[in-house]
XYZ file of C-alpha atoms in Angstrom:
747
model
C -38.209 -7.236 8.478
C -35.865 -4.825 10.223
C -32.722 -3.543 8.338
C -30.551 -4.316 11.752
C -28.476 -7.180 11.343
C -29.329 -9.835 13.908
C -26.056 -10.242 15.419
C -24.387 -6.593 15.159
C -20.991 -8.345 16.402
C -20.290 -10.214 13.104
C -17.854 -8.880 10.369
C -19.659 -6.776 7.728
C -19.404 -9.546 5.184
C -21.043 -12.216 7.212
C -24.750 -12.710 8.133
C -26.523 -14.740 10.747
C -28.481 -17.805 9.869
C -30.353 -20.618 11.487
C -30.323 -23.972 10.542
C -32.469 -26.308 12.145
C -32.288 -23.962 15.252
C -28.692 -23.675 15.402
C -27.343 -20.170 15.124
C -24.392 -19.714 12.412
C -22.348 -17.342 10.937
C -21.904 -17.509 7.210
C -20.244 -15.326 4.680
C -22.771 -13.061 2.415
C -23.711 -14.916 -0.606
C -22.466 -18.056 0.054
C -25.320 -20.838 0.100
C -27.232 -22.532 2.574
C -25.385 -25.834 1.839
C -22.200 -24.330 2.591
C -23.244 -23.076 5.927
C -24.864 -26.510 6.923
C -21.721 -28.243 5.897
C -19.397 -26.147 7.725
C -21.769 -26.905 10.655
C -21.925 -30.755 10.142
C -25.562 -30.351 9.524
C -26.257 -33.048 6.747
C -28.248 -32.345 3.639
C -28.673 -34.907 1.000
C -27.029 -33.922 -2.377
C -26.020 -35.451 -5.970
C -25.112 -32.856 -8.131
C -23.444 -30.671 -5.514
C -19.564 -31.051 -5.535
C -17.430 -28.264 -3.583
C -15.183 -28.108 -6.572
C -17.397 -27.863 -9.097
C -19.847 -24.972 -10.274
C -23.384 -25.086 -8.862
C -25.907 -26.621 -11.186
C -29.206 -27.196 -8.666
C -30.368 -29.915 -10.787
C -30.967 -32.850 -8.858
C -33.188 -31.213 -6.288
C -32.142 -33.691 -3.757
C -31.164 -30.987 -1.131
C -34.396 -29.266 -1.019
C -35.033 -27.568 2.252
C -37.704 -25.284 3.986
C -36.998 -21.673 4.545
C -38.388 -18.835 6.378
C -37.235 -15.305 6.615
C -39.034 -12.635 8.989
C -41.515 -15.022 10.022
C -42.592 -15.844 6.487
C -42.359 -19.021 5.011
C -41.109 -19.400 1.399
C -43.795 -20.628 -0.995
C -42.088 -23.761 -2.007
C -38.764 -25.605 -0.968
C -35.472 -24.209 -1.833
C -32.611 -25.923 -3.357
C -29.969 -25.553 -0.478
C -26.946 -25.891 -2.920
C -28.303 -22.813 -4.790
C -29.875 -20.513 -2.219
C -27.954 -17.841 -0.927
C -27.939 -16.939 2.754
C -29.384 -13.826 4.317
C -29.661 -12.212 7.878
C -32.097 -13.792 9.961
C -32.956 -16.838 7.519
C -34.251 -19.892 8.945
C -33.356 -22.952 7.315
C -35.552 -26.478 8.196
C -33.629 -29.556 6.664
C -35.583 -32.074 8.627
C -39.201 -30.642 9.021
C -42.156 -32.285 7.444
C -42.123 -30.406 4.466
C -38.665 -30.721 3.684
C -38.372 -34.535 4.235
C -41.267 -34.842 2.182
C -39.644 -33.002 -0.749
C -36.597 -35.005 -0.296
C -38.148 -38.169 -0.552
C -40.490 -37.275 -3.455
C -36.958 -36.312 -5.425
C -35.608 -39.674 -4.104
C -38.585 -41.434 -5.458
C -38.299 -39.563 -8.940
C -34.663 -40.326 -9.105
C -35.069 -44.201 -8.670
C -38.046 -44.317 -11.196
C -36.032 -45.434 -13.769
C -32.920 -46.588 -11.963
C -32.157 -50.134 -12.568
C -31.944 -52.504 -9.665
C -28.495 -53.913 -10.237
C -26.642 -53.317 -7.233
C -25.465 -56.978 -6.780
C -23.456 -56.491 -9.919
C -22.410 -52.850 -9.580
C -19.060 -52.026 -9.282
C -20.299 -48.940 -7.188
C -21.991 -51.139 -4.839
C -20.994 -50.394 -1.459
C -19.628 -46.798 -1.865
C -22.783 -45.261 -4.041
C -24.160 -42.099 -2.885
C -27.055 -43.296 -4.545
C -27.350 -46.217 -2.354
C -26.547 -44.407 0.683
C -29.240 -41.656 0.652
C -31.841 -44.375 -0.443
C -31.433 -45.951 2.509
C -32.294 -42.692 4.457
C -34.949 -41.117 1.855
C -36.134 -43.685 0.005
C -39.250 -45.865 -0.156
C -39.424 -49.524 0.643
C -41.939 -50.123 -2.305
C -41.826 -48.573 -5.669
C -45.006 -46.893 -6.905
C -43.418 -46.897 -10.330
C -45.218 -49.535 -12.663
C -44.385 -48.389 -15.878
C -41.458 -49.792 -18.112
C -38.024 -48.189 -17.170
C -35.892 -46.701 -19.655
C -32.614 -48.041 -21.083
C -29.871 -46.016 -22.365
C -26.882 -47.480 -24.634
C -23.502 -47.261 -23.287
C -20.941 -46.039 -25.487
C -17.156 -46.879 -25.349
C -15.220 -43.745 -23.573
C -11.731 -45.293 -23.599
C -9.773 -47.660 -21.738
C -9.984 -46.435 -18.350
C -13.463 -45.461 -17.778
C -16.333 -48.193 -17.893
C -19.964 -46.999 -18.684
C -23.380 -48.028 -17.410
C -25.303 -45.112 -18.749
C -28.889 -46.378 -17.460
C -27.684 -45.902 -13.771
C -27.157 -42.243 -14.786
C -29.134 -39.568 -12.849
C -28.152 -36.712 -14.933
C -26.546 -35.121 -12.116
C -23.922 -33.704 -14.520
C -21.056 -33.656 -12.185
C -18.958 -35.644 -14.927
C -20.151 -33.156 -17.766
C -19.073 -29.851 -15.520
C -15.734 -31.715 -14.359
C -14.664 -32.119 -18.132
C -15.841 -28.725 -18.734
C -14.309 -26.906 -15.588
C -11.506 -28.838 -14.197
C -9.920 -30.696 -17.238
C -10.973 -27.916 -19.727
C -11.654 -30.604 -22.597
C -15.484 -30.124 -22.869
C -16.031 -33.792 -23.972
C -19.083 -34.735 -22.013
C -22.458 -33.061 -22.413
C -26.046 -33.693 -22.284
C -28.171 -34.996 -25.363
C -31.706 -34.937 -25.852
C -34.330 -33.565 -23.582
C -36.513 -34.663 -20.774
C -36.888 -38.322 -19.913
C -34.748 -38.850 -23.146
C -31.949 -36.809 -21.654
C -28.599 -38.809 -21.905
C -25.114 -37.897 -21.047
C -22.209 -38.801 -23.188
C -19.550 -37.631 -25.529
C -21.039 -35.796 -28.693
C -18.847 -37.662 -31.349
C -18.542 -40.880 -29.743
C -14.861 -41.186 -29.050
C -12.715 -42.023 -26.203
C -11.968 -39.281 -23.498
C -8.593 -37.475 -24.328
C -8.238 -35.646 -21.165
C -5.281 -37.182 -18.933
C -7.514 -36.646 -15.843
C -10.693 -38.693 -17.180
C -10.381 -41.077 -14.346
C -11.843 -37.911 -11.966
C -15.083 -38.637 -13.393
C -15.073 -42.217 -11.875
C -14.726 -40.133 -8.245
C -17.457 -37.317 -8.980
C -20.033 -39.916 -10.229
C -22.258 -40.764 -7.477
C -24.077 -43.607 -8.718
C -22.391 -46.509 -10.698
C -22.675 -45.136 -14.139
C -19.021 -44.067 -14.599
C -16.552 -46.818 -13.016
C -13.111 -47.624 -13.132
C -12.739 -50.309 -15.962
C -9.328 -51.302 -14.880
C -10.723 -52.304 -11.321
C -14.013 -53.512 -12.829
C -15.230 -56.695 -11.187
C -11.901 -57.231 -9.327
C -13.213 -56.869 -5.746
C -16.072 -55.149 -3.564
C -15.056 -52.204 -1.814
C -15.557 -53.987 1.788
C -12.610 -56.221 0.669
C -10.241 -53.716 0.482
C -7.782 -52.080 2.365
C -6.436 -48.532 2.066
C -2.891 -47.549 2.361
C -1.782 -44.084 2.342
C 0.836 -43.523 -0.696
C 2.039 -40.966 -3.369
C 2.242 -40.512 -6.985
C 6.014 -40.971 -8.271
C 5.564 -40.452 -11.800
C 6.134 -36.433 -11.563
C 7.516 -33.925 -8.836
C 4.112 -33.070 -7.626
C 3.713 -35.922 -5.471
C 0.011 -36.101 -5.502
C -1.354 -37.988 -2.403
C -3.735 -41.276 -2.909
C -4.556 -44.329 -1.498
C -3.742 -47.712 -2.640
C -6.221 -50.070 -2.430
C -5.114 -53.396 -1.757
C -6.530 -56.821 -1.171
C -4.388 -59.442 -0.087
C -1.265 -57.600 -1.022
C -2.547 -56.906 -4.646
C -2.811 -53.411 -5.499
C -5.948 -53.425 -7.190
C -6.921 -49.762 -7.504
C -5.446 -46.152 -6.967
C -8.005 -43.180 -5.644
C -6.939 -39.702 -4.460
C -6.390 -38.564 -1.072
C -7.539 -34.835 -0.338
C -4.568 -32.592 -0.002
C -5.361 -28.932 -0.943
C -1.885 -28.069 -0.813
C -0.835 -30.627 -3.417
C -3.390 -32.342 -5.507
C -6.483 -30.711 -4.017
C -8.934 -33.866 -4.774
C -7.649 -35.063 -7.773
C -5.331 -37.394 -9.504
C -4.025 -37.769 -12.794
C -4.481 -40.940 -15.010
C -0.811 -41.666 -15.099
C -0.793 -41.876 -11.125
C -4.238 -43.559 -10.836
C -3.791 -46.448 -13.271
C 0.164 -47.084 -12.962
C -0.243 -49.821 -10.803
C -0.829 -52.128 -13.671
C 2.868 -51.937 -14.299
C 3.665 -53.734 -10.882
C 2.677 -56.815 -12.274
C 4.543 -56.989 -15.460
C 5.806 -59.927 -16.919
C 9.490 -58.847 -16.854
C 9.472 -58.087 -13.291
C 12.411 -58.780 -11.441
C 11.293 -61.377 -8.545
C 14.784 -63.135 -7.421
C 18.533 -62.318 -7.546
C 20.265 -62.821 -11.033
C 23.555 -63.316 -11.663
C 25.604 -63.806 -15.294
C 28.147 -66.331 -15.659
C 29.652 -66.767 -19.187
C 27.036 -64.616 -20.655
C 24.115 -66.641 -19.365
C 21.475 -65.799 -16.646
C 20.637 -67.675 -13.767
C 18.713 -67.470 -10.578
C 21.065 -67.190 -7.250
C 20.486 -66.647 -3.547
C 20.673 -63.440 -2.128
C 23.695 -63.826 -0.181
C 25.374 -65.356 -3.623
C 24.130 -62.289 -5.461
C 25.237 -59.872 -2.772
C 28.571 -61.308 -2.768
C 29.221 -60.998 -6.148
C 28.059 -57.323 -6.233
C 30.523 -56.717 -3.189
C 33.295 -58.380 -5.550
C 32.477 -56.006 -8.301
C 32.233 -52.849 -6.017
C 35.828 -54.000 -4.324
C 37.578 -54.288 -7.389
C 36.364 -50.878 -8.872
C 36.253 -48.485 -5.946
C 37.014 -44.918 -6.078
C 37.172 -43.260 -9.413
C 36.526 -46.311 -11.309
C 33.187 -46.673 -10.116
C 30.064 -44.873 -11.203
C 26.592 -44.821 -9.172
C 23.603 -43.520 -11.211
C 20.391 -43.298 -9.851
C 16.978 -42.836 -10.877
C 15.304 -39.445 -9.968
C 12.165 -41.230 -8.492
C 14.273 -43.065 -5.923
C 13.281 -42.599 -2.082
C 15.028 -40.138 0.272
C 16.067 -43.460 2.203
C 17.686 -45.133 -0.631
C 19.308 -42.014 -1.769
C 20.938 -41.571 1.368
C 22.255 -44.753 1.686
C 23.498 -44.826 -1.882
C 25.445 -41.318 -0.721
C 26.829 -43.243 1.984
C 27.802 -46.535 -0.084
C 29.473 -44.147 -2.568
C 31.635 -42.425 0.001
C 32.492 -45.726 1.464
C 33.775 -46.540 -1.797
C 35.457 -43.559 -2.237
C 33.677 -42.373 -5.307
C 32.797 -39.135 -6.092
C 30.705 -40.184 -9.345
C 27.582 -39.923 -8.092
C 24.633 -38.716 -9.857
C 20.495 -38.833 -10.235
C 20.444 -35.894 -13.234
C 20.471 -39.170 -15.697
C 18.273 -37.425 -18.357
C 19.793 -33.781 -18.747
C 22.232 -32.692 -21.312
C 23.404 -29.623 -20.243
C 24.889 -29.252 -16.538
C 27.629 -26.717 -17.251
C 25.803 -24.411 -14.752
C 25.917 -27.227 -12.298
C 22.125 -26.857 -11.861
C 20.269 -28.984 -9.274
C 16.424 -29.428 -8.778
C 15.073 -26.620 -6.798
C 11.393 -25.884 -5.052
C 9.225 -23.553 -6.390
C 9.662 -20.128 -5.880
C 5.396 -19.956 -5.887
C 3.929 -22.860 -3.857
C 1.667 -25.077 -6.080
C -1.274 -24.104 -4.023
C -0.858 -20.567 -4.988
C -0.254 -20.701 -8.856
C -4.275 -20.961 -9.376
C -4.281 -17.123 -8.067
C -1.504 -15.709 -10.213
C -2.533 -13.187 -12.334
C 0.064 -13.971 -15.140
C 1.568 -17.076 -15.888
C 4.784 -17.662 -18.297
C 5.324 -20.951 -19.277
C 8.851 -21.874 -20.956
C 9.902 -25.225 -22.634
C 7.061 -27.457 -21.172
C 4.350 -29.303 -22.785
C 2.706 -28.886 -19.181
C -0.552 -30.320 -19.639
C 1.536 -34.027 -20.067
C 4.626 -33.190 -17.821
C 2.611 -32.009 -14.625
C -1.162 -32.593 -15.184
C -2.478 -31.391 -11.741
C 0.055 -28.319 -12.076
C -1.665 -27.585 -15.455
C -5.121 -27.862 -13.994
C -3.809 -25.059 -11.501
C -3.079 -22.933 -14.390
C -6.257 -23.575 -15.738
C -7.711 -22.240 -12.818
C -5.891 -19.197 -12.704
C -6.955 -18.571 -16.587
C -10.534 -18.881 -15.521
C -10.036 -16.230 -12.642
C -8.619 -13.895 -15.306
C -4.987 -14.815 -15.612
C -3.047 -13.923 -18.731
C -0.799 -16.983 -19.884
C 1.944 -16.718 -22.176
C 4.175 -19.820 -23.653
C 7.722 -19.970 -25.131
C 8.040 -23.380 -26.895
C 9.161 -25.261 -29.591
C 5.907 -26.328 -30.311
C 2.648 -24.994 -30.164
C 1.343 -27.269 -27.575
C -2.173 -28.318 -26.898
C -3.361 -26.388 -23.267
C -6.885 -26.360 -21.916
C -6.974 -22.236 -21.804
C -6.099 -19.428 -24.291
C -2.533 -18.065 -24.375
C -2.422 -14.332 -24.078
C 0.949 -14.602 -26.076
C 2.968 -17.193 -27.576
C 6.363 -17.412 -29.242
C 6.853 -20.717 -30.930
C 10.786 -20.770 -31.754
C 13.624 -23.304 -32.292
C 15.139 -24.795 -28.789
C 18.259 -22.661 -29.139
C 16.205 -19.647 -29.481
C 14.256 -20.369 -26.120
C 16.539 -18.244 -23.894
C 16.494 -15.290 -26.212
C 12.794 -15.056 -26.341
C 12.822 -14.430 -22.356
C 14.506 -11.300 -23.125
C 11.359 -10.055 -25.329
C 10.807 -6.683 -23.708
C 7.107 -7.076 -24.639
C 6.580 -10.225 -22.392
C 8.680 -8.660 -19.884
C 6.335 -5.689 -19.812
C 3.082 -7.973 -19.896
C 5.000 -9.877 -16.417
C 5.631 -6.517 -14.837
C 1.660 -5.736 -14.972
C 0.975 -8.616 -12.739
C 1.125 -8.635 -9.234
C 1.519 -12.391 -8.790
C 3.720 -13.784 -11.277
C 4.858 -17.435 -12.133
C 7.566 -18.588 -14.679
C 7.316 -22.304 -14.949
C 10.301 -23.757 -16.869
C 9.963 -27.375 -18.061
C 11.553 -30.400 -19.364
C 12.130 -29.334 -22.834
C 14.410 -26.510 -21.543
C 15.911 -28.112 -18.629
C 16.785 -31.668 -20.406
C 18.224 -29.995 -23.437
C 21.408 -28.852 -25.088
C 20.937 -25.260 -24.430
C 19.524 -25.748 -20.644
C 22.088 -23.791 -18.835
C 21.698 -20.542 -20.985
C 17.631 -20.768 -20.745
C 18.245 -21.101 -16.799
C 20.062 -18.250 -16.947
C 17.666 -16.255 -18.825
C 14.682 -17.609 -16.707
C 16.799 -16.081 -13.341
C 17.168 -12.900 -15.338
C 13.959 -12.577 -16.297
C 12.367 -13.608 -12.638
C 14.693 -10.766 -11.526
C 14.044 -8.065 -14.157
C 9.826 -8.807 -13.584
C 9.256 -9.998 -9.803
C 7.901 -13.220 -11.203
C 8.500 -16.254 -9.197
C 10.791 -19.041 -10.645
C 9.436 -22.750 -10.836
C 11.866 -24.876 -12.598
C 10.058 -28.243 -12.716
C 12.056 -30.671 -10.917
C 13.330 -33.542 -13.368
C 12.093 -36.358 -11.499
C 9.571 -37.209 -8.859
C 12.364 -37.132 -6.167
C 14.830 -34.939 -7.586
C 14.419 -32.353 -4.830
C 14.967 -34.813 -2.328
C 17.884 -36.515 -3.761
C 19.638 -33.314 -4.257
C 19.064 -32.490 -0.646
C 20.439 -36.041 0.422
C 23.697 -35.446 -1.364
C 22.810 -37.718 -4.524
C 25.236 -35.521 -6.376
C 28.642 -35.927 -7.939
C 31.707 -34.503 -6.388
C 33.434 -35.626 -9.308
C 31.973 -36.914 -12.534
C 28.304 -36.188 -13.262
C 26.010 -38.632 -14.932
C 26.856 -37.686 -18.438
C 30.826 -37.641 -17.803
C 31.053 -40.666 -15.975
C 29.210 -42.302 -19.319
C 31.225 -40.297 -21.799
C 34.351 -41.530 -19.957
C 33.417 -45.178 -19.304
C 34.022 -46.499 -15.550
C 35.126 -49.881 -14.963
C 31.999 -50.856 -13.087
C 28.449 -49.048 -12.213
C 25.872 -49.150 -9.558
C 22.406 -48.608 -11.661
C 19.878 -47.950 -9.402
C 16.006 -48.081 -10.440
C 16.964 -47.344 -14.204
C 15.772 -48.713 -17.257
C 18.989 -48.222 -19.381
C 17.531 -48.325 -22.635
C 15.341 -45.412 -22.142
C 15.794 -43.406 -19.086
C 19.290 -41.947 -20.172
C 19.408 -38.721 -21.953
C 21.716 -40.241 -24.433
C 20.889 -43.969 -24.429
C 23.295 -44.882 -26.974
C 26.426 -43.831 -25.170
C 24.756 -44.927 -21.860
C 24.472 -48.694 -23.116
C 27.902 -48.655 -24.604
C 29.482 -47.346 -21.596
C 27.448 -49.927 -19.332
C 28.038 -52.832 -21.897
C 31.715 -52.643 -21.570
C 31.721 -52.285 -17.613
C 30.689 -54.568 -14.851
C 27.343 -53.090 -13.829
C 25.494 -53.800 -10.223
C 21.715 -53.369 -11.119
C 19.269 -52.490 -8.409
C 16.126 -53.285 -10.569
C 12.461 -53.213 -10.685
C 12.519 -55.193 -14.115
C 14.678 -57.468 -15.607
C 14.084 -55.856 -18.962
C 16.172 -56.626 -21.753
C 18.397 -53.529 -21.732
C 19.159 -54.695 -18.019
C 20.010 -57.714 -19.012
C 22.173 -56.699 -21.859
C 24.536 -54.689 -19.583
C 24.123 -55.988 -16.095
C 26.138 -58.847 -14.146
C 24.138 -58.843 -11.419
C 20.421 -57.836 -10.729
C 19.074 -57.358 -7.259
C 15.381 -56.786 -7.476
C 14.233 -54.135 -5.204
C 10.538 -52.840 -4.418
C 8.921 -49.879 -5.957
C 7.106 -47.315 -4.180
C 3.792 -48.998 -3.600
C 5.277 -52.039 -2.040
C 7.652 -49.908 0.347
C 7.717 -47.527 3.255
C 9.626 -44.250 1.956
C 9.413 -40.643 1.891
C 9.527 -38.447 -1.391
C 10.154 -34.617 -1.492
C 8.421 -32.786 -3.849
C 8.371 -29.478 -5.991
C 7.328 -27.334 -3.142
C 10.116 -29.109 -0.954
C 7.259 -30.979 1.096
C 8.553 -34.233 2.372
C 5.731 -36.577 1.887
C 5.370 -40.482 3.641
C 4.034 -43.532 1.473
C 3.271 -46.511 3.249
C 3.733 -50.239 1.797
C 0.843 -51.206 0.198
C 1.284 -54.148 -2.321
C 3.166 -57.174 -1.318
C 6.936 -57.666 -2.738
C 6.969 -60.159 -5.353
C 8.428 -63.463 -5.404
C 12.041 -62.723 -3.451
C 12.196 -58.624 -4.056
C 13.212 -56.583 -0.980
C 12.716 -53.012 -0.108
C 15.956 -51.063 -1.901
C 16.830 -49.974 1.706
C 17.155 -53.175 3.042
C 19.307 -54.528 -0.120
C 21.537 -51.506 0.388
C 21.842 -52.152 3.904
C 23.026 -55.848 3.270
C 25.457 -54.687 0.830
C 27.012 -51.956 2.678
C 27.326 -54.785 5.973
C 28.936 -56.968 3.022
C 31.592 -54.799 2.280
C 31.990 -53.593 5.920
C 30.961 -49.928 5.061
C 30.328 -47.371 7.811
C 26.969 -46.253 8.254
C 25.033 -49.446 7.638
C 24.656 -50.610 11.263
C 21.253 -49.606 11.486
C 18.565 -52.635 11.746
C 15.339 -51.006 11.006
C 13.728 -48.251 8.888
C 13.510 -46.114 11.976
C 17.087 -46.558 12.864
C 18.000 -45.463 9.294
C 15.664 -42.522 9.486
C 17.225 -41.225 12.460
C 20.440 -41.254 11.033
C 19.794 -39.543 7.737
C 20.529 -35.684 7.743
C 20.770 -33.483 4.663
C 24.050 -33.326 2.954
C 25.472 -30.497 1.130
C 27.081 -31.190 -2.069
C 27.874 -28.438 -4.535
C 28.366 -30.422 -7.674
C 30.990 -29.377 -10.212
C 30.130 -27.533 -13.665
C 29.194 -30.122 -16.372
C 31.054 -30.226 -19.889
C 29.245 -28.173 -22.395
C 27.492 -30.280 -24.809
C 29.104 -31.440 -27.995
C 28.958 -28.870 -31.100
C 25.641 -28.598 -32.556
C 26.921 -29.435 -36.170
C 24.150 -29.107 -39.042
C 20.363 -30.232 -39.553
C 17.585 -29.666 -37.919
C 17.044 -29.016 -34.171
C 15.410 -31.862 -32.099
C 12.744 -30.509 -29.353
C 12.549 -33.747 -27.236
C 9.533 -34.087 -24.934
C 8.802 -37.027 -22.686
C 5.439 -38.976 -23.912
C 2.968 -38.818 -21.224
C 2.579 -42.725 -20.853
C 6.161 -43.461 -21.342
C 7.798 -41.564 -18.760
C 8.913 -44.227 -16.456
C 9.253 -48.092 -16.684
C 6.207 -48.691 -14.554
C 3.958 -46.333 -16.802
C 5.318 -48.266 -19.649
C 4.110 -51.640 -18.252
C 0.382 -50.259 -17.440
C -1.732 -51.783 -20.245
C -4.462 -49.430 -19.937
C -2.178 -46.378 -20.374
C -0.708 -47.716 -23.258
C -4.149 -47.661 -24.903
C -5.007 -44.514 -23.915
C -5.262 -41.989 -27.163
C -3.059 -39.644 -25.559
C -0.052 -42.511 -25.952
C 1.149 -41.850 -29.350
C 3.122 -44.339 -31.457
C 6.720 -42.948 -32.044
C 6.893 -40.085 -34.606
C 9.160 -37.117 -35.947
C 6.912 -33.876 -36.412
C 8.159 -31.670 -38.516
C 6.827 -28.032 -40.127
C 5.544 -28.829 -43.445
C 7.864 -26.068 -44.879
C 10.947 -28.181 -43.715
C 9.181 -31.377 -44.858
C 8.795 -29.875 -48.159
C 12.623 -28.689 -48.325
C 13.475 -32.222 -47.531
C 11.187 -34.119 -50.004
C 9.214 -35.547 -47.267
C 5.315 -35.844 -47.158
C 3.126 -36.849 -44.424
C 3.271 -40.622 -43.382
C 6.681 -40.929 -45.192
C 9.182 -42.848 -43.204
C 12.318 -41.021 -42.859
C 16.002 -41.538 -41.265
C 16.922 -39.117 -38.712
C 20.824 -39.262 -37.859
C 22.229 -37.650 -34.847
C 25.800 -37.838 -33.118
C 24.172 -40.394 -30.641
C 22.754 -42.619 -33.187
C 20.210 -43.206 -35.898
C 16.193 -43.649 -35.798
C 13.718 -44.503 -38.629
C 10.320 -42.922 -37.534
C 7.106 -41.969 -39.461
C 6.649 -38.431 -40.351
C 3.866 -36.162 -39.176
C 3.269 -32.480 -40.391
C 2.313 -29.935 -38.071
C 2.314 -26.093 -38.748
C 2.551 -26.088 -34.473
C 6.186 -27.245 -34.732
C 8.557 -24.282 -34.760
C 10.746 -23.793 -38.316
C 14.164 -25.781 -38.162
C 12.738 -28.272 -35.475
C 12.004 -32.024 -35.377
C 9.828 -32.772 -32.117
C 10.189 -36.226 -31.347
C 9.007 -38.158 -27.572
C 11.296 -39.707 -25.287
C 10.224 -43.006 -23.811
C 10.357 -44.888 -27.178
C 12.859 -47.256 -28.072
C 12.424 -45.944 -31.335
C 13.564 -42.684 -30.790
C 15.917 -43.028 -27.724
C 18.988 -43.339 -30.177
C 18.552 -39.790 -31.134
C 19.456 -38.046 -27.935
C 19.147 -34.066 -28.638
C 20.768 -31.586 -30.598
C 20.629 -31.785 -34.286
C 19.751 -34.289 -36.914
C 20.003 -34.696 -40.096
C 16.738 -36.044 -41.902
C 16.227 -37.955 -45.160
C 14.217 -40.602 -46.729
C 14.738 -43.933 -45.356
């Protein structure tokens, strides 16, 4: 073979290959399957997945190769055979096809013939490939093997007799999720895929094993036996439970959302989806879903027509305009609804408008900002510093990006009040009480470690942003970024916090905390579950309970009914056309998938009708396109908020959001509530602090804060910083505590 390249005009890192007679340029060290895929030349495969390491264990991609006129002695797996200059590849000659058909026959030898009852039927890679490469008659006369199933949790259903040992699921949990929960057991024909300990999957990304499985061995337990794929219509939508805005498809039948699957977007979620976004659609159909307008007469609720409910709401707002009105907005509210709420507040003369309902310290007038380092670049960072965040629960797919950076050699450091479980090793960590987070960022050793990197990300999360020391931590983070060259990435506290800030859903007078501390005469509460969504639920319920409240609500829950005078039922994101702006500042559109239940209306329609009832300016449009044409960014610089209340004495509270209690819809998804990561409310203390208080593991203790008192079971963990009590928000039992310090003692 000549040492001269076949095509001397190619870049030095490319070679020339010929696949089925087509001349192609391919990067050196890439595989045959990469070149074929790029050229659109089909090669069958099962174990290969472009996001997973190459395993080459299914052998379905066998091809015939030839170099310098000499044929290879046997077929080669296209996924594991590197290209070389002058390589000739034959994917459809007799030798290649015979090899592929023989492999197909072996794969089907033990596979059960249960396609009519398999949930994967109609979208099964094995079905598709066997149509092209399978035999019409089986020559296998022996008894088929049977593999016992194991229960791996509430989200993924198993039928392991169908498994073809492609190991995609094993590689996913090892490489992407980082939990190493699945593996191969036994050998030869007895090989089985499963969990080694027989326990449920604990990864927050477990639903992705369904997507990577090429057969019906792993399927969606929530969707199981609900419908066939050809009965479903796909609607483009977005995840709305965190600020990433994962792209997804809603699979809908006759207006009911039956399944959610990822939609590829390399810049956002790649091809993955968190379990929170995948299974939350169950919450759309909760028993307490608000389906008809409700009005309260003499303390009793009754259904009303839209005209009557809107008239009642308009009267409340007319009677309580100006500074007497507060407008509180959930941070997952869409851009269109947010823009109308800003118009409505302006028309009513109120500057008391805010979406920052979960934050205690806004003395620096902070608003959500876009990441200085785009999400797609985080996996190429060489140093990552995480401050005040249980990132794995807060942004599961950003956590996965950090893991990818770690596997490429990045050094990851963490400053937290709790030594949270990450799926990567930490090069350094400081576990300190919440009040010391800002000071830890001034650590010279940490700064030197960051300066050693060329691509450094500083990620600041909810524990920092929502606590009583948030302003100091934000200032310290900014100083750290300026001193080290790190890119500051403050996680927006809400799925559309960036979009709402851009559209002026911010106060020119009182912020959320101020308008609840100094109760207003009336409030608009938009998309909020009052008992669980506020930073300080006790003070919020007191203020709302003493005022007149117009609630635009998805759920007619107990806390909403306790404080509202009118409930106007509005659609959730999967049921409406809307846009959200994610943490990269990317505005993304969602299409209506599910039908609106009962007499529910899209929020923008209800706001338009209410604006018309009030005769407000800016509500003259007739459709969504007209609304969008009139929307423009509104620049509002909020005033500095009040300083949090004095700390007092006792243990410091570290409050993180429970992964499956983050919003009203997630809290109503039964499968997610059954997940192992969804723990019961508890207070976790450092063993030394517990001993000083005379509290044992499993004891029940009373925790008193300025906001209220909670009685919680105690758990002990050395992972909690000294002087700190760690609780998770989103539970009714922990809601009274707010933030700051607590006095603890036996119940």
